[in-house]
PDB file of C-alpha atoms in Angstrom:
ATOM      1  CA  MET E 324      21.589 -21.499  -3.549  1.00 63.00           C
ATOM      2  CA  SER E 325      18.779 -22.269  -1.062  1.00 54.00           C
ATOM      3  CA  VAL E 326      19.890 -22.576   2.546  1.00 51.00           C
ATOM      4  CA  MET E 327      18.063 -24.200   5.440  1.00 48.00           C
ATOM      5  CA  THR E 328      17.467 -22.129   8.551  1.00 44.00           C
ATOM      6  CA  GLU E 329      15.509 -22.810  11.730  1.00 47.00           C
ATOM      7  CA  ALA E 330      12.491 -21.267   9.991  1.00 51.00           C
ATOM      8  CA  GLY E 331      12.890 -23.469   6.905  1.00 61.00           C
ATOM      9  CA  GLU E 332      14.261 -22.976   3.397  1.00 82.00           C
ATOM     10  CA  THR E 333      15.508 -19.520   2.417  1.00 89.00           C
ATOM     11  CA  ILE E 334      15.345 -18.576  -1.265  1.00 93.00           C
ATOM     12  CA  GLU E 335      18.438 -16.611  -2.274  1.00 95.00           C
ATOM     13  CA  ILE E 336      17.858 -13.796  -4.760  1.00 96.00           C
ATOM     14  CA  VAL E 337      19.898 -11.472  -6.976  1.00 97.00           C
ATOM     15  CA  ILE E 338      18.352  -8.203  -8.237  1.00 97.00           C
ATOM     16  CA  VAL E 339      19.551  -6.655 -11.517  1.00 97.00           C
ATOM     17  CA  ASP E 340      18.135  -3.277 -12.560  1.00 95.00           C
ATOM     18  CA  ASP E 341      19.832  -0.102 -13.775  1.00 93.00           C
ATOM     19  CA  GLU E 342      17.679   2.075 -11.500  1.00 92.00           C
ATOM     20  CA  LYS E 343      19.024   2.268  -7.946  1.00 92.00           C
ATOM     21  CA  PHE E 344      15.607   3.285  -6.608  1.00 91.00           C
ATOM     22  CA  VAL E 345      13.968   0.183  -8.111  1.00 91.00           C
ATOM     23  CA  ARG E 346      16.649  -2.096  -6.682  1.00 92.00           C
ATOM     24  CA  GLY E 347      16.117  -0.532  -3.273  1.00 92.00           C
ATOM     25  CA  ALA E 348      12.346  -0.942  -3.438  1.00 91.00           C
ATOM     26  CA  LEU E 349      12.618  -4.589  -4.504  1.00 93.00           C
ATOM     27  CA  ARG E 350      15.183  -5.275  -1.802  1.00 92.00           C
ATOM     28  CA  THR E 351      12.828  -3.776   0.783  1.00 91.00           C
ATOM     29  CA  TYR E 352       9.869  -5.878  -0.404  1.00 88.00           C
ATOM     30  CA  LEU E 353      11.844  -9.091  -0.382  1.00 92.00           C
ATOM     31  CA  SER E 354      13.809  -8.508   2.824  1.00 87.00           C
ATOM     32  CA  GLN E 355      10.602  -8.205   4.807  1.00 88.00           C
ATOM     33  CA  THR E 356       9.795 -11.832   3.999  1.00 88.00           C
ATOM     34  CA  LYS E 357      11.497 -14.459   6.153  1.00 87.00           C
ATOM     35  CA  ASP E 358      11.944 -17.083   3.443  1.00 90.00           C
ATOM     36  CA  LEU E 359      13.611 -14.685   0.955  1.00 94.00           C
ATOM     37  CA  ALA E 360      17.125 -13.232   1.106  1.00 93.00           C
ATOM     38  CA  VAL E 361      18.804 -10.798  -1.311  1.00 95.00           C
ATOM     39  CA  VAL E 362      22.417 -11.915  -1.804  1.00 95.00           C
ATOM     40  CA  GLY E 363      23.517  -9.649  -4.668  1.00 96.00           C
ATOM     41  CA  GLU E 364      22.651  -6.649  -6.837  1.00 96.00           C
ATOM     42  CA  GLY E 365      23.701  -5.427 -10.277  1.00 96.00           C
ATOM     43  CA  GLU E 366      22.785  -2.715 -12.764  1.00 95.00           C
ATOM     44  CA  ASN E 367      23.241  -4.282 -16.216  1.00 95.00           C
ATOM     45  CA  GLY E 368      23.260  -7.532 -18.145  1.00 95.00           C
ATOM     46  CA  GLU E 369      26.967  -8.161 -17.674  1.00 95.00           C
ATOM     47  CA  ASP E 370      26.508  -7.802 -13.912  1.00 96.00           C
ATOM     48  CA  ALA E 371      23.715 -10.364 -14.124  1.00 97.00           C
ATOM     49  CA  ILE E 372      25.928 -12.959 -15.820  1.00 96.00           C
ATOM     50  CA  ARG E 373      28.754 -12.358 -13.341  1.00 96.00           C
ATOM     51  CA  LEU E 374      26.467 -12.508 -10.289  1.00 97.00           C
ATOM     52  CA  ALA E 375      24.866 -15.728 -11.526  1.00 96.00           C
ATOM     53  CA  LYS E 376      28.310 -17.363 -11.384  1.00 95.00           C
ATOM     54  CA  GLU E 377      29.477 -15.714  -8.158  1.00 94.00           C
ATOM     55  CA  CYS E 378      26.311 -15.909  -6.045  1.00 95.00           C
ATOM     56  CA  ARG E 379      24.595 -18.966  -7.531  1.00 95.00           C
ATOM     57  CA  PRO E 380      21.197 -17.660  -6.405  1.00 96.00           C
ATOM     58  CA  ASP E 381      17.941 -19.569  -6.588  1.00 96.00           C
ATOM     59  CA  VAL E 382      16.127 -16.761  -8.408  1.00 96.00           C
ATOM     60  CA  MET E 383      17.275 -13.662 -10.303  1.00 97.00           C
ATOM     61  CA  LEU E 384      15.075 -10.597 -10.800  1.00 97.00           C
ATOM     62  CA  ILE E 385      16.142  -8.989 -14.082  1.00 96.00           C
ATOM     63  CA  ASP E 386      14.990  -5.860 -15.917  1.00 94.00           C
ATOM     64  CA  LEU E 387      14.899  -5.870 -19.724  1.00 91.00           C
ATOM     65  CA  GLN E 388      16.238  -2.468 -20.821  1.00 89.00           C
ATOM     66  CA  MET E 389      19.632  -1.854 -19.231  1.00 91.00           C
ATOM     67  CA  PRO E 390      22.942  -0.328 -20.350  1.00 88.00           C
ATOM     68  CA  VAL E 391      25.988  -2.378 -21.441  1.00 90.00           C
ATOM     69  CA  MET E 392      23.872  -5.499 -22.036  1.00 91.00           C
ATOM     70  CA  ASP E 393      20.082  -5.855 -22.177  1.00 91.00           C
ATOM     71  CA  GLY E 394      18.113  -8.254 -20.018  1.00 91.00           C
ATOM     72  CA  VAL E 395      17.052 -10.678 -22.760  1.00 91.00           C
ATOM     73  CA  THR E 396      20.661 -11.258 -23.850  1.00 91.00           C
ATOM     74  CA  ALA E 397      21.732 -11.729 -20.227  1.00 94.00           C
ATOM     75  CA  ILE E 398      18.898 -14.196 -19.577  1.00 94.00           C
ATOM     76  CA  ARG E 399      19.906 -16.251 -22.596  1.00 92.00           C
ATOM     77  CA  HIS E 400      23.501 -16.499 -21.308  1.00 93.00           C
ATOM     78  CA  ILE E 401      22.461 -17.314 -17.737  1.00 95.00           C
ATOM     79  CA  VAL E 402      20.003 -20.032 -18.751  1.00 93.00           C
ATOM     80  CA  ALA E 403      22.650 -21.635 -20.981  1.00 91.00           C
ATOM     81  CA  GLN E 404      25.312 -21.579 -18.258  1.00 93.00           C
ATOM     82  CA  ASN E 405      23.210 -21.946 -15.093  1.00 92.00           C
ATOM     83  CA  PRO E 406      19.888 -23.578 -16.028  1.00 90.00           C
ATOM     84  CA  GLU E 407      19.083 -24.288 -12.383  1.00 93.00           C
ATOM     85  CA  ILE E 408      18.610 -20.552 -11.665  1.00 95.00           C
ATOM     86  CA  GLY E 409      15.034 -19.293 -11.945  1.00 95.00           C
ATOM     87  CA  ILE E 410      14.642 -16.025 -13.861  1.00 96.00           C
ATOM     88  CA  LEU E 411      11.873 -13.558 -13.045  1.00 96.00           C
ATOM     89  CA  VAL E 412      11.631 -10.530 -15.325  1.00 95.00           C
ATOM     90  CA  VAL E 413      10.610  -7.396 -13.409  1.00 94.00           C
ATOM     91  CA  THR E 414      10.077  -4.621 -15.922  1.00 89.00           C
ATOM     92  CA  GLY E 415       8.053  -1.573 -16.840  1.00 86.00           C
ATOM     93  CA  HIS E 416       7.281  -2.938 -20.313  1.00 78.00           C
ATOM     94  CA  ILE E 417       3.668  -3.982 -20.810  1.00 77.00           C
ATOM     95  CA  SER E 418       4.227  -5.533 -24.217  1.00 74.00           C
ATOM     96  CA  ASP E 419       3.609  -8.977 -25.700  1.00 72.00           C
ATOM     97  CA  VAL E 420       6.768  -8.504 -27.790  1.00 75.00           C
ATOM     98  CA  HIS E 421       8.940  -8.078 -24.683  1.00 81.00           C
ATOM     99  CA  LEU E 422       7.083 -10.884 -22.906  1.00 82.00           C
ATOM    100  CA  LYS E 423       7.626 -13.373 -25.738  1.00 80.00           C
ATOM    101  CA  ALA E 424      11.270 -12.353 -26.135  1.00 83.00           C
ATOM    102  CA  ALA E 425      11.915 -12.887 -22.419  1.00 87.00           C
ATOM    103  CA  LEU E 426      10.139 -16.255 -22.304  1.00 84.00           C
ATOM    104  CA  LEU E 427      11.916 -17.483 -25.434  1.00 82.00           C
ATOM    105  CA  ALA E 428      15.242 -16.487 -23.854  1.00 87.00           C
ATOM    106  CA  GLY E 429      14.416 -18.706 -20.889  1.00 89.00           C
ATOM    107  CA  ALA E 430      12.726 -16.483 -18.295  1.00 92.00           C
ATOM    108  CA  GLY E 431      10.484 -18.350 -15.894  1.00 90.00           C
ATOM    109  CA  GLY E 432       8.123 -15.488 -15.092  1.00 90.00           C
ATOM    110  CA  TYR E 433       7.215 -11.896 -15.956  1.00 92.00           C
ATOM    111  CA  VAL E 434       5.820  -9.150 -13.693  1.00 91.00           C
ATOM    112  CA  VAL E 435       5.601  -5.385 -14.083  1.00 89.00           C
ATOM    113  CA  LYS E 436       7.407  -3.050 -11.686  1.00 89.00           C
ATOM    114  CA  ASP E 437       4.264  -1.374 -10.400  1.00 86.00           C
ATOM    115  CA  ALA E 438       2.716  -4.690  -9.357  1.00 86.00           C
ATOM    116  CA  GLU E 439       1.717  -5.016  -5.727  1.00 87.00           C
ATOM    117  CA  PRO E 440       4.655  -6.143  -3.534  1.00 89.00           C
ATOM    118  CA  GLU E 441       2.704  -9.269  -2.601  1.00 90.00           C
ATOM    119  CA  ARG E 442       2.441 -10.255  -6.280  1.00 89.00           C
ATOM    120  CA  ILE E 443       6.191  -9.855  -6.789  1.00 92.00           C
ATOM    121  CA  VAL E 444       6.949 -11.912  -3.674  1.00 93.00           C
ATOM    122  CA  ALA E 445       4.503 -14.604  -4.817  1.00 91.00           C
ATOM    123  CA  ALA E 446       6.070 -14.602  -8.302  1.00 92.00           C
ATOM    124  CA  VAL E 447       9.527 -15.184  -6.807  1.00 94.00           C
ATOM    125  CA  ARG E 448       8.234 -18.194  -4.909  1.00 92.00           C
ATOM    126  CA  ASP E 449       6.392 -19.491  -7.984  1.00 90.00           C
ATOM    127  CA  VAL E 450       9.493 -19.260 -10.189  1.00 93.00           C
ATOM    128  CA  HIS E 451      11.526 -21.049  -7.525  1.00 93.00           C
ATOM    129  CA  ALA E 452       8.865 -23.785  -7.440  1.00 89.00           C
ATOM    130  CA  GLY E 453       9.063 -24.203 -11.215  1.00 86.00           C
ATOM    131  CA  ASP E 454       5.858 -22.353 -12.051  1.00 84.00           C
ATOM    132  CA  CYS E 455       5.588 -19.640 -14.720  1.00 82.00           C
ATOM    133  CA  PRO E 456       3.845 -16.579 -13.236  1.00 85.00           C
ATOM    134  CA  ILE E 457       2.862 -13.970 -15.824  1.00 84.00           C
ATOM    135  CA  ASP E 458       1.459 -10.632 -14.723  1.00 81.00           C
ATOM    136  CA  PRO E 459      -2.194 -10.249 -15.826  1.00 77.00           C
ATOM    137  CA  ALA E 460      -1.218  -6.822 -17.176  1.00 73.00           C
ATOM    138  CA  VAL E 461       0.683  -8.555 -19.993  1.00 77.00           C
ATOM    139  CA  ALA E 462      -0.795 -12.062 -20.038  1.00 72.00           C
ATOM    140  CA  HIS E 463      -3.916 -10.869 -21.842  1.00 68.00           C
ATOM    141  CA  LEU E 464      -1.732  -9.375 -24.606  1.00 70.00           C
ATOM    142  CA  LEU E 465      -0.145 -12.750 -25.282  1.00 67.00           C
ATOM    143  CA  ILE E 466      -3.522 -14.448 -25.210  1.00 64.00           C
ATOM    144  CA  GLU E 467      -5.010 -11.921 -27.634  1.00 65.00           C
ATOM    145  CA  ASP E 468      -2.060 -12.477 -29.961  1.00 63.00           C
ATOM    146  CA  LEU E 469      -2.636 -16.228 -29.871  1.00 58.00           C
ATOM    147  CA  ARG E 470      -6.339 -15.726 -30.470  1.00 57.00           C
ATOM    148  CA  GLY E 471      -5.551 -13.734 -33.593  1.00 57.00           C
ATOM    149  CA  SER E 472      -5.325 -16.944 -35.593  1.00 53.00           C
ATOM    150  CA  ARG E 473      -8.332 -19.223 -35.894  1.00 46.00           C
ATOM    151  CA  PRO E 474      -8.208 -21.935 -33.235  1.00 49.00           C
ATOM    152  CA  ALA E 475      -9.708 -25.358 -33.618  1.00 48.00           C
ATOM    153  CA  THR E 476     -13.269 -25.873 -32.456  1.00 49.00           C
ATOM    154  CA  ARG E 477     -14.322 -28.230 -29.703  1.00 47.00           C
ATOM    155  CA  ALA E 478     -15.728 -30.562 -32.362  1.00 43.00           C
ATOM    156  CA  GLU E 479     -12.279 -30.755 -33.974  1.00 48.00           C
ATOM    157  CA  THR E 480     -10.520 -31.539 -30.691  1.00 58.00           C
ATOM    158  CA  SER E 481     -10.325 -35.107 -29.384  1.00 71.00           C
ATOM    159  CA  ILE E 482      -9.032 -34.126 -25.910  1.00 79.00           C
ATOM    160  CA  GLU E 483     -11.584 -34.602 -23.142  1.00 84.00           C
ATOM    161  CA  LEU E 484     -11.349 -32.645 -19.892  1.00 87.00           C
ATOM    162  CA  THR E 485     -13.078 -33.056 -16.559  1.00 90.00           C
ATOM    163  CA  GLY E 486     -14.972 -30.075 -15.220  1.00 89.00           C
ATOM    164  CA  ARG E 487     -12.225 -29.333 -12.699  1.00 92.00           C
ATOM    165  CA  GLU E 488      -9.482 -29.626 -15.305  1.00 91.00           C
ATOM    166  CA  GLU E 489     -11.325 -27.129 -17.494  1.00 89.00           C
ATOM    167  CA  GLU E 490     -11.623 -24.687 -14.577  1.00 92.00           C
ATOM    168  CA  VAL E 491      -7.903 -24.970 -13.812  1.00 91.00           C
ATOM    169  CA  LEU E 492      -7.007 -24.581 -17.483  1.00 89.00           C
ATOM    170  CA  LYS E 493      -9.125 -21.445 -17.932  1.00 88.00           C
ATOM    171  CA  LEU E 494      -7.485 -19.768 -14.932  1.00 88.00           C
ATOM    172  CA  LEU E 495      -4.040 -20.809 -16.170  1.00 84.00           C
ATOM    173  CA  CYS E 496      -4.787 -19.175 -19.518  1.00 80.00           C
ATOM    174  CA  ASP E 497      -5.763 -16.015 -17.638  1.00 76.00           C
ATOM    175  CA  GLY E 498      -2.194 -15.849 -16.326  1.00 71.00           C
ATOM    176  CA  ARG E 499      -2.952 -17.057 -12.794  1.00 78.00           C
ATOM    177  CA  SER E 500      -0.245 -18.643 -10.656  1.00 79.00           C
ATOM    178  CA  ASN E 501      -0.747 -21.961  -8.854  1.00 84.00           C
ATOM    179  CA  SER E 502      -1.486 -20.181  -5.589  1.00 86.00           C
ATOM    180  CA  GLU E 503      -4.062 -17.925  -7.246  1.00 87.00           C
ATOM    181  CA  ILE E 504      -5.753 -20.876  -8.963  1.00 90.00           C
ATOM    182  CA  ALA E 505      -5.857 -22.726  -5.649  1.00 91.00           C
ATOM    183  CA  ALA E 506      -7.463 -19.751  -3.884  1.00 92.00           C
ATOM    184  CA  GLU E 507     -10.006 -19.211  -6.657  1.00 92.00           C
ATOM    185  CA  LEU E 508     -11.124 -22.850  -6.737  1.00 93.00           C
ATOM    186  CA  TYR E 509     -10.698 -23.567  -2.988  1.00 94.00           C
ATOM    187  CA  LEU E 510      -8.078 -26.223  -3.661  1.00 92.00           C
ATOM    188  CA  SER E 511      -4.642 -26.953  -2.240  1.00 92.00           C
ATOM    189  CA  GLU E 512      -1.639 -26.011  -4.373  1.00 89.00           C
ATOM    190  CA  SER E 513      -0.647 -29.677  -4.541  1.00 91.00           C
ATOM    191  CA  THR E 514      -4.056 -30.475  -6.056  1.00 92.00           C
ATOM    192  CA  VAL E 515      -3.615 -27.705  -8.620  1.00 91.00           C
ATOM    193  CA  LYS E 516      -0.190 -29.107  -9.539  1.00 90.00           C
ATOM    194  CA  TYR E 517      -1.753 -32.575  -9.906  1.00 91.00           C
ATOM    195  CA  HIS E 518      -4.326 -31.221 -12.377  1.00 91.00           C
ATOM    196  CA  LEU E 519      -1.637 -29.330 -14.309  1.00 89.00           C
ATOM    197  CA  VAL E 520       0.439 -32.500 -14.626  1.00 88.00           C
ATOM    198  CA  ARG E 521      -2.621 -34.350 -15.981  1.00 90.00           C
ATOM    199  CA  LEU E 522      -3.349 -31.484 -18.386  1.00 89.00           C
ATOM    200  CA  GLY E 523       0.238 -31.497 -19.582  1.00 86.00           C
ATOM    201  CA  ARG E 524      -0.036 -35.193 -20.378  1.00 87.00           C
ATOM    202  CA  LYS E 525      -3.345 -34.790 -22.181  1.00 87.00           C
ATOM    203  CA  PHE E 526      -2.019 -31.942 -24.327  1.00 83.00           C
ATOM    204  CA  SER E 527       1.487 -33.502 -24.661  1.00 82.00           C
ATOM    205  CA  THR E 528       3.155 -30.298 -23.453  1.00 76.00           C
ATOM    206  CA  ARG E 529       6.362 -29.801 -21.475  1.00 67.00           C
ATOM    207  CA  ASP E 530       5.674 -26.574 -19.586  1.00 67.00           C
ATOM    208  CA  ARG E 531       2.988 -24.070 -18.606  1.00 72.00           C
ATOM    209  CA  LEU E 532       3.530 -21.685 -21.493  1.00 67.00           C
ATOM    210  CA  GLN E 533       3.276 -24.482 -24.056  1.00 70.00           C
ATOM    211  CA  LEU E 534       0.150 -25.737 -22.292  1.00 78.00           C
ATOM    212  CA  VAL E 535      -1.479 -22.286 -22.564  1.00 77.00           C
ATOM    213  CA  VAL E 536      -0.613 -21.992 -26.262  1.00 72.00           C
ATOM    214  CA  THR E 537      -1.862 -25.497 -27.075  1.00 76.00           C
ATOM    215  CA  ALA E 538      -5.042 -25.077 -25.035  1.00 78.00           C
ATOM    216  CA  LEU E 539      -5.964 -21.819 -26.780  1.00 74.00           C
ATOM    217  CA  ARG E 540      -5.313 -23.314 -30.205  1.00 72.00           C
ATOM    218  CA  SER E 541      -7.353 -26.386 -29.360  1.00 72.00           C
ATOM    219  CA  GLY E 542     -10.558 -24.393 -28.921  1.00 70.00           C
ATOM    220  CA  LEU E 543     -11.141 -25.875 -25.452  1.00 71.00           C
ATOM    221  CA  VAL E 544     -10.639 -22.460 -23.829  1.00 71.00           C
ATOM    222  CA  ALA E 545     -12.828 -19.637 -25.076  1.00 62.00           C
TER     223      ALA E 545
END
């Protein structure tokens, strides 16, 4: 779990991917960042479950298609046994089917392997902070799927939003992380979190994904 050093909190990470090259690349990205430390590696779903128990990391980076046991099955087991561990899917699959399966299993975020290293590092931090980063490469697929059914219209929705809340909500529905929303709107991350908490209360939702789904269905986000 997280350890305190002279430089501050260090987020401990386990990487699980059946490709040695990918594990090495991810380890290199993460090891260059002072607040992140790789404490274990595995190559299949069974390794992931074992390492979750042995290493008790803060965040696990898990691929979806692996031998012995796939990532979705492993995520489901880990979340049931160690719910405090954040799960970030790092995969080559740009598919709303894989995205929804991973999120339903309990993953806290989803990025593609060819994402910029900075995006992967930011996603690790976001998952550790309780956010739900979703790579824009796949977020639009989920949004299009949700838009396939007729949403309510603004006239049918009783929820009222401030101008700032609407801006935050639109960026959230575009798959932006808290840090990206903050940069776009020139706000602090704590202010973004404040608006998200208020939005969650207004929409009666428990998490970011549910907020996105409810917002799109409400007709308040085009």
